[in-house]
Short mmCIF file of C-alpha atoms and ligand atoms in Angstrom, two decimals:
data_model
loop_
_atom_site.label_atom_id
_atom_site.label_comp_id
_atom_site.label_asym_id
_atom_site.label_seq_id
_atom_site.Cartn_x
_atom_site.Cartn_y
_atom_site.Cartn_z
CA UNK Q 29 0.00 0.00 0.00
CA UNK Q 30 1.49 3.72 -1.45
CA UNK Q 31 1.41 6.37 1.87
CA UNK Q 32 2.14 10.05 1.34
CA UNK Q 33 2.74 12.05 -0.92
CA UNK Q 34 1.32 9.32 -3.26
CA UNK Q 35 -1.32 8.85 -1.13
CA UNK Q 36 -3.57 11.95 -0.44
CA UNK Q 37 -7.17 10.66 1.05
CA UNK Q 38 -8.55 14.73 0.85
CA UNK Q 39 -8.30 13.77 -3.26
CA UNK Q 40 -11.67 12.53 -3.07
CA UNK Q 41 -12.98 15.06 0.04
CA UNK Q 42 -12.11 18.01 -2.25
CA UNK Q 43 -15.82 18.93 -3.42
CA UNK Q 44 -19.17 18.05 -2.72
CA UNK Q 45 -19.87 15.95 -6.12
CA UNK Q 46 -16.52 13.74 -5.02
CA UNK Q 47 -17.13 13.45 -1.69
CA UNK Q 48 -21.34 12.10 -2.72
CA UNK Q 49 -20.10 10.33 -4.83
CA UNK Q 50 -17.93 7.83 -2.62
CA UNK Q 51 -20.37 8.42 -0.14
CA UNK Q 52 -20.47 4.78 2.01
CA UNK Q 53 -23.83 5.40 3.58
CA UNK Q 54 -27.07 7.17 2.66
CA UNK Q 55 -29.98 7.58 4.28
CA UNK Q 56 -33.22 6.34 2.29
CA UNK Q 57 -37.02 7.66 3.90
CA UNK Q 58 -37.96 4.05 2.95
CA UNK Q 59 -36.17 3.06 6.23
CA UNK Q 60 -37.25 5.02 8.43
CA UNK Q 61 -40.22 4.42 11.03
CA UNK Q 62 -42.00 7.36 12.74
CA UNK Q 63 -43.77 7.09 16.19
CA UNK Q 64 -46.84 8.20 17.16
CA UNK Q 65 -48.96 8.78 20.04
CA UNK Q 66 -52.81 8.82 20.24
CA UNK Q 67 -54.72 10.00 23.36
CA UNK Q 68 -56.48 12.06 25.14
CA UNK Q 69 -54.99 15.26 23.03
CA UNK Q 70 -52.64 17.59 25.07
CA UNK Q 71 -50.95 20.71 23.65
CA UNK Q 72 -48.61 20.54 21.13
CA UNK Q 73 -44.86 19.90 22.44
CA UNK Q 74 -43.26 22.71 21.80
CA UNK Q 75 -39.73 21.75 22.94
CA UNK Q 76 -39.86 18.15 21.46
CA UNK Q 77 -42.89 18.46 18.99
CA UNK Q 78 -42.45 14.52 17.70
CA UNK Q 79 -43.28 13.17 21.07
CA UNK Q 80 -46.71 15.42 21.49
CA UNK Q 81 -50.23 13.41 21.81
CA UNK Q 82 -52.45 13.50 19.47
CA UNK Q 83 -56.44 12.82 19.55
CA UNK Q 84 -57.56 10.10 16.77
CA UNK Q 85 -58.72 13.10 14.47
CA UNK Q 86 -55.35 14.72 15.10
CA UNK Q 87 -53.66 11.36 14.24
CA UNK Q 88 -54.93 10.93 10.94
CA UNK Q 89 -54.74 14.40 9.69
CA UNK Q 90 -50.89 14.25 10.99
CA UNK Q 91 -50.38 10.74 9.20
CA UNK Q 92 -51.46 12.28 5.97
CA UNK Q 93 -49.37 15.56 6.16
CA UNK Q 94 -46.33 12.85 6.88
CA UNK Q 95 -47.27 10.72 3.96
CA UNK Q 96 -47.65 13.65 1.71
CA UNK Q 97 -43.73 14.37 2.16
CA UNK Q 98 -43.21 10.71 1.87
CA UNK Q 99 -43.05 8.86 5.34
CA UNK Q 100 -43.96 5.02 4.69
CA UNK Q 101 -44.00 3.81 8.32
CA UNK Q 102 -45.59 4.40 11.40
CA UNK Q 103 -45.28 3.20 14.67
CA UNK Q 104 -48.39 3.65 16.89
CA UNK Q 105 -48.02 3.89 20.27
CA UNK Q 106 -51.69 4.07 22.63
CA UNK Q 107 -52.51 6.95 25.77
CA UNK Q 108 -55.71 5.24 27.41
CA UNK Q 109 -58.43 7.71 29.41
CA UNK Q 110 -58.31 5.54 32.02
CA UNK Q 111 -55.35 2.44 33.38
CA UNK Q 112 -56.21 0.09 35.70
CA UNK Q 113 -54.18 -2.90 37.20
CA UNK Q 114 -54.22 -4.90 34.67
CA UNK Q 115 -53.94 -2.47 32.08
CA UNK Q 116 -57.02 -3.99 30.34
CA UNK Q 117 -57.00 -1.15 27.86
CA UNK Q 118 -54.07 -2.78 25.72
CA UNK Q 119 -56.27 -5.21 24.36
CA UNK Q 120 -60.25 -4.00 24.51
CA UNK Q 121 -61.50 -4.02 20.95
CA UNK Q 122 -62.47 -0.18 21.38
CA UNK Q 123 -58.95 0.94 22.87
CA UNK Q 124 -57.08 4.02 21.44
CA UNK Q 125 -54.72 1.92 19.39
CA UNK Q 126 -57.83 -0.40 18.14
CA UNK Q 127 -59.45 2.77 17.17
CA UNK Q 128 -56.42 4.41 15.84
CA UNK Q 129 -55.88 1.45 13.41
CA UNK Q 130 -59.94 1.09 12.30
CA UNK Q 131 -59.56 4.80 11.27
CA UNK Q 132 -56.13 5.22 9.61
CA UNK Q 133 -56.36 1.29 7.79
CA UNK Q 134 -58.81 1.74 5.03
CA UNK Q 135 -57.92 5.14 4.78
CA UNK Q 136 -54.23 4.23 4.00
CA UNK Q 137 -53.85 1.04 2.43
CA UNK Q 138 -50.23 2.19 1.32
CA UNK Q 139 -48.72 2.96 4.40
CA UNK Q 140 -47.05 0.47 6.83
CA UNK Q 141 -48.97 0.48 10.51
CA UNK Q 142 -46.79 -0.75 13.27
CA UNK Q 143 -47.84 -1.26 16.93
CA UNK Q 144 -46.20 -0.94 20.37
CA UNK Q 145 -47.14 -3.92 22.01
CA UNK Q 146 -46.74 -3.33 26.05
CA UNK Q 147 -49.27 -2.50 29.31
CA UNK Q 148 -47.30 0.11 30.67
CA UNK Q 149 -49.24 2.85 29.27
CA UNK Q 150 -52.24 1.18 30.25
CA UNK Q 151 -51.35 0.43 33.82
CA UNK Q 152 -52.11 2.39 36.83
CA UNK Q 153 -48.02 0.93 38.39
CA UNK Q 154 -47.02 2.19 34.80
CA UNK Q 155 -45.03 -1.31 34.73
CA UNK Q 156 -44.42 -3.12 31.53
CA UNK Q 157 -46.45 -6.46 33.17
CA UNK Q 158 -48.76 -7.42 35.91
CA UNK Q 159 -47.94 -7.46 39.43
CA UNK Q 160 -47.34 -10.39 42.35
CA UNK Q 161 -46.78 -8.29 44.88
CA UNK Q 162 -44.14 -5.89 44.12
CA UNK Q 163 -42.59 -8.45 42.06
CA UNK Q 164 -43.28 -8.15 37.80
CA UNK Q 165 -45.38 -11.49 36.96
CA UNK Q 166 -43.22 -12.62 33.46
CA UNK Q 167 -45.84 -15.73 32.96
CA UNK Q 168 -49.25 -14.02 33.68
CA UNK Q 169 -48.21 -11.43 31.94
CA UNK Q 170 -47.73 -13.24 28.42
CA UNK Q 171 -51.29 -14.44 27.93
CA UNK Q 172 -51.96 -10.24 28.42
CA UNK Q 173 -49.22 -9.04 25.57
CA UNK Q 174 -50.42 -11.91 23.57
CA UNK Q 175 -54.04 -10.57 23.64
CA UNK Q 176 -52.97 -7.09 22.99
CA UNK Q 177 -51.17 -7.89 19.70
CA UNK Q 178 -53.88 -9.83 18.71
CA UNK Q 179 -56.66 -7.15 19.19
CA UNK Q 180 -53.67 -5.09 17.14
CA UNK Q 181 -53.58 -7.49 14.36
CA UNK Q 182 -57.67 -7.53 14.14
CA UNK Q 183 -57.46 -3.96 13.69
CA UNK Q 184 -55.50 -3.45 10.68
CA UNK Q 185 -51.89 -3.72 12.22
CA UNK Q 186 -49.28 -4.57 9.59
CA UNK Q 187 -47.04 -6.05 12.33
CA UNK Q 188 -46.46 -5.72 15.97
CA UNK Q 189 -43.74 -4.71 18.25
CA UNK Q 190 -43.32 -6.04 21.74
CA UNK Q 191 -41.46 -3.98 23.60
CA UNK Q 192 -42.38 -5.49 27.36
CA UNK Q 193 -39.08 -7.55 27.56
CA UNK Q 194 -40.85 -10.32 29.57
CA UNK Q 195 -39.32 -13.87 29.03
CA UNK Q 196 -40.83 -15.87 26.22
CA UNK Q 197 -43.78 -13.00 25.04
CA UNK Q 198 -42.53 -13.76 21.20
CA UNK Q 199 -43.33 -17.28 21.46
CA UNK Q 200 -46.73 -16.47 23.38
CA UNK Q 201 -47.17 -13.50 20.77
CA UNK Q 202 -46.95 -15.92 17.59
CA UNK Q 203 -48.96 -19.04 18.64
CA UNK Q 204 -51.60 -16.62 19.62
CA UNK Q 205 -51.58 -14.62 16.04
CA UNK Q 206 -51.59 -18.18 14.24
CA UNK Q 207 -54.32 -19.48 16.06
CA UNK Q 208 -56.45 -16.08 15.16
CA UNK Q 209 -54.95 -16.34 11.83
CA UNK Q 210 -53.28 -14.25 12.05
CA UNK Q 211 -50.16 -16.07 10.49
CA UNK Q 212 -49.02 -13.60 7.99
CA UNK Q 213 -48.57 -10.86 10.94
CA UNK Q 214 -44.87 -10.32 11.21
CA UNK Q 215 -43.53 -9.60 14.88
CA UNK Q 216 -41.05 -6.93 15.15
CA UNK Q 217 -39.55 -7.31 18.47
CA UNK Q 218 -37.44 -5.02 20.81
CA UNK Q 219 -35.18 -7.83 21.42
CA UNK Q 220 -31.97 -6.08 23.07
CA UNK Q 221 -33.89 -3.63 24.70
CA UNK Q 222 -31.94 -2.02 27.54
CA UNK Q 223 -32.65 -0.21 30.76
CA UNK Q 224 -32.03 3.53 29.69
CA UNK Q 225 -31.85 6.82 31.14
CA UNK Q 226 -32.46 7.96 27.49
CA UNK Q 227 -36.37 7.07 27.53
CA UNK Q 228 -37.19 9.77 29.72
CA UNK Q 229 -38.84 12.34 27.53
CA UNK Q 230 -40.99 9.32 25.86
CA UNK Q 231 -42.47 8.31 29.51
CA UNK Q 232 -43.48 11.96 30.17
CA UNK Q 233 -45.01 11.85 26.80
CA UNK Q 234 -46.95 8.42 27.46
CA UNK Q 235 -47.82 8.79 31.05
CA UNK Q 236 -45.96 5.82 31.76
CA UNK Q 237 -43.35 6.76 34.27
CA UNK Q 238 -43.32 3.37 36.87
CA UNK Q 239 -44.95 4.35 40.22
CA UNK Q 240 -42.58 2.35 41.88
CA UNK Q 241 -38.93 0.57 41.26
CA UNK Q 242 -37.62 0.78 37.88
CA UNK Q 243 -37.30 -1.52 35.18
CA UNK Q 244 -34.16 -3.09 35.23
CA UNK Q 245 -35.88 -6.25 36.46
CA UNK Q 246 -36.54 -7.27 33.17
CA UNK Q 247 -34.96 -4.11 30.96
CA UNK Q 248 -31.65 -4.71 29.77
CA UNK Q 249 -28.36 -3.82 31.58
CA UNK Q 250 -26.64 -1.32 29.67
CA UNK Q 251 -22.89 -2.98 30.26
CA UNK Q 252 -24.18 -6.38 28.08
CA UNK Q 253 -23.92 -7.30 24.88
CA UNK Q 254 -23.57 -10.81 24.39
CA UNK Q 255 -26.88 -11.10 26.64
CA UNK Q 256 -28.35 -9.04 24.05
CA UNK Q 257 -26.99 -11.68 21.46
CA UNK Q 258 -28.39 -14.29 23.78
CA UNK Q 259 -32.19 -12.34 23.65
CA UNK Q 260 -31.85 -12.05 19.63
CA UNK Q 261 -31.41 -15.59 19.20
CA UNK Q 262 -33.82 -16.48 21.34
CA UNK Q 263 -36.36 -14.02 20.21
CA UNK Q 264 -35.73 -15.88 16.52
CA UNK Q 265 -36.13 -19.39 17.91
CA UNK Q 266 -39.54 -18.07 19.32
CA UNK Q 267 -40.55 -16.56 15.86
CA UNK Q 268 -39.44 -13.16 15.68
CA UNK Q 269 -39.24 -11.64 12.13
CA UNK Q 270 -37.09 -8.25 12.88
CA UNK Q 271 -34.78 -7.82 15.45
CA UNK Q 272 -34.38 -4.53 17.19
CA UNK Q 273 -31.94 -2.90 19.43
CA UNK Q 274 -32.90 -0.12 21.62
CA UNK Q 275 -32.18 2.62 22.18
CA UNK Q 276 -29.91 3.51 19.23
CA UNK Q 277 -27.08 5.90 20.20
CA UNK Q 278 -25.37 4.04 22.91
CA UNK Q 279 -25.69 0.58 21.18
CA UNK Q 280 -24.14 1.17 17.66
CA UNK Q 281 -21.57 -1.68 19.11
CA UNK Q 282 -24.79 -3.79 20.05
CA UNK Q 283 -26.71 -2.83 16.57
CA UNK Q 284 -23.11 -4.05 14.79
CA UNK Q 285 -22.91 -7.22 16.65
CA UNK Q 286 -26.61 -8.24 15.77
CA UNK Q 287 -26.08 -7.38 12.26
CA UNK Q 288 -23.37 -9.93 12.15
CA UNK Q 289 -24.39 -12.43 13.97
CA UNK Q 290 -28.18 -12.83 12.45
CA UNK Q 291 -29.47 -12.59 8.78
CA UNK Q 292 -32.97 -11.16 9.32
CA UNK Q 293 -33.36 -7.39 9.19
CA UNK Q 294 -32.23 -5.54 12.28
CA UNK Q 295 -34.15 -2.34 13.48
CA UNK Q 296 -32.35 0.37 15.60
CA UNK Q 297 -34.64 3.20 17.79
CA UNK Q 298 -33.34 6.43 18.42
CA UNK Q 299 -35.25 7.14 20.99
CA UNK Q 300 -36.56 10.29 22.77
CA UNK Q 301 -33.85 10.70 24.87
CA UNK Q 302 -31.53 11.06 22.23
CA UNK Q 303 -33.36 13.20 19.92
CA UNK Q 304 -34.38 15.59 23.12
CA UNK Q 305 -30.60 15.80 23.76
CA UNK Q 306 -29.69 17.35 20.43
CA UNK Q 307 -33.19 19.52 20.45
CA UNK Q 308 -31.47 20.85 23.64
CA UNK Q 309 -28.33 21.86 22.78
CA UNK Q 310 -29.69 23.05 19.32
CA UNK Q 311 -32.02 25.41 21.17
CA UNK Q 312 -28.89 26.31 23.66
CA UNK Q 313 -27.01 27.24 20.43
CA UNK Q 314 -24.45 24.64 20.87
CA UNK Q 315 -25.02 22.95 17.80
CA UNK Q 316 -26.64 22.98 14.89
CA UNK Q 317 -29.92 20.48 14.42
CA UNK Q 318 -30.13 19.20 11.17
CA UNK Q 319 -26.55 18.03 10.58
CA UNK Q 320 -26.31 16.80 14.45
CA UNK Q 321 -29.32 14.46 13.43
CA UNK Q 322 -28.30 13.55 10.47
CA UNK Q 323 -24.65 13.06 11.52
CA UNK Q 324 -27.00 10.31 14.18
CA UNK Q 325 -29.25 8.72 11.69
CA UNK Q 326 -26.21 8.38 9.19
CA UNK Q 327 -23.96 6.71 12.66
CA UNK Q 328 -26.88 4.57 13.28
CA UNK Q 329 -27.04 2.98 9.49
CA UNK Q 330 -23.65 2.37 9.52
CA UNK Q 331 -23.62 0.82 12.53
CA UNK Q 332 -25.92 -2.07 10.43
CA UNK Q 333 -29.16 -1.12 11.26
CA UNK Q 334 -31.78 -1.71 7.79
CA UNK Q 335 -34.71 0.04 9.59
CA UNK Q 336 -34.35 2.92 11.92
CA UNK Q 337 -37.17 3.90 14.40
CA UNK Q 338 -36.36 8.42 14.93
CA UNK Q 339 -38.64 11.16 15.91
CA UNK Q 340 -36.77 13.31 13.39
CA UNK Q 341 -38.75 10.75 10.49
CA UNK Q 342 -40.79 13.69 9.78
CA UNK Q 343 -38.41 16.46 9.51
CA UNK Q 344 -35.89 14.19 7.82
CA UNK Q 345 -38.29 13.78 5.27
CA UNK Q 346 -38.02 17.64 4.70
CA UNK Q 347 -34.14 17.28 4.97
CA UNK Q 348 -33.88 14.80 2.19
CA UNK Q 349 -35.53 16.71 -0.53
C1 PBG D 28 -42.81 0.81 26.32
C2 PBG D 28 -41.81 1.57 25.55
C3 PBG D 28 -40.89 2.53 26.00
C4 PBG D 28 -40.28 3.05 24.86
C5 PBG D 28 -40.81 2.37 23.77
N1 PBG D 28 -41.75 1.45 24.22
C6 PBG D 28 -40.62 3.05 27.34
C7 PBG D 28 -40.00 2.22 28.37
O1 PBG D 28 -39.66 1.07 28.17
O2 PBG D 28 -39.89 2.76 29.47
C8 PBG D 28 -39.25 4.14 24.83
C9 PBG D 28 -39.18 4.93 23.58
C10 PBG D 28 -38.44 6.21 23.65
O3 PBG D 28 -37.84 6.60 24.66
O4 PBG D 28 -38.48 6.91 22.63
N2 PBG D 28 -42.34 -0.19 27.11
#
């Protein structure tokens, strides 16, 4: 191999057209997933405007401005009016999400309609499952999750996301979508799904702050990766279809790793945490917005990810033209 002076690597930095043109990674709307969040309708966010809630009127008219500049993919995630223990509002035929889905299905037959699949917007603890005592039930709370993506897939969801972390919910998630038939649902699971500072901001957002504890009793911990190979392959023996890795930013190792490791496609999700962080220092003046989350977005593709899950879908979409 030549080095300097025969060697120059700015050759090919010198301009714009050169540098595009050798360009390794590029970041394609196609891949992108935006979240959502219906509910009781508060005012608009003004600090982190992705992560405001939005009434089922409000949902749909927002879904159609986002399709207009060419978002494909939604993820829905549900605000009840009222939790309970249980969180029976996950799964009742006329929940948010269930209404959500009747209205935006037929109206967009184009557009792909994920789901959140969890109870801990819907319970009153604000804990992923149910409770024995203080303790989070893993078993008792399958048969729940598995009902919930179910009611999902009734309503029009193109595939479902559990994001509860409880021990076998994949395998409880799929034998319960077969037997409704249900079989051509795919399951998109948060399979390395860590305990994370960085989901602050979306818990505000969802009312779903824990009342007690925290979540690391079934969450992730952070300092673990090949546990979070261990919960990919697992996830895949139980019938996953998409493997994700959550949240994005301090995982690109993690989001590498699974890449490797696995041949189905791997989802990343820059979560609210990390997109508040950059809103901050934007609005501070520190840096600037758009090439911060881009710089992000770009990191997180080359890190291996195929679909990425960002609250900047929207704007990016604006970015991109
Ligand atoms: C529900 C869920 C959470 C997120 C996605 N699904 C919150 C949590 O686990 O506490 C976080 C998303 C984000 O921060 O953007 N279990």
């Amino acid at each position: 191999m030549s080095s300097f002076p025969v060697t120059r690597l700015r050759r090919l930095r010198r301009t714009a057209p050169l540098r595009s043109l050798v360009r390794e990674t590029r970041l394609d709307l196609d891949d992108f997933v935006l979240p959502l969040f219906v509910g009781p309708a508060t005012d608009p966010n003004a600090a982190l405007p992705a992560l405001g809630r939005l009434a089922v009127d409000d949902l749909a008219r927002e879904v159609e401005e986002c399709a207009g500049l060419g978002v494909c993919a939604f993820l829905l995630f549900g605000i009840p009016e009222t939790k309970d223990e249980e969180g029976s509002g996950a799964w009742d035929e006329d929940g948010i999400v269930q209404r959500a889905l009747r209205e935006l299905r037929p109206r967009f037959p184009e557009l792909v309609l994920l789901t959140d699949v969890c109870l801990c917007e819907y319970t009153t603890h604000g804990h992923c499952g149910v409770l024995d005592g203080d303790e989070i039930a893993n078993d008792e709370s399958l048969d729940l999750l598995a009902r919930t993506a179910v009611s999902h897939a009734d309503a029009g969801a193109d595939a479902v996301a559990p994001s509860d972390m409880m021990d076998g919910r994949v395998a409880a998630i799929r034998a319960a979508l077969d037997e409704a038939g249900h079989e051509t649902t795919p399951i998109l699971s948060y399979a390395a799904k860590y305990a994370s500072a960085f989901y602050g901001p979306f818990r505000e957002a969802a009312g779903s702050v824990p009342s007690f504890g925290d979540r690391r009793g079934y969450q992730m911990d952070p300092a673990n990766v090949r546990e979070a190979l261990r919960e990919c392959a697992l996830d895949l023996a139980e019938g996953a279809d998409v493997l994700m890795v959550k949240p994005a930013l301090p995982n690109l190792d993690v989001i590498r790793a699974v890449r490797e490791r696995f041949d189905v496609p791997v989802a990343a999700y820059n979560v609210s945490g990390e997109y508040a962080m950059v809103k901050a220092a934007a609005r501070e003046g520190a840096l600037d917005e758009r090439q911060a989350a881009l710089e992000c977005l770009t990191a997180i593709k080359r890190a291996g990810a195929d679909v990425v899950v960002s609250y900047w879908t929207k704007e990016l979409a604006a970015w991109l033209v």
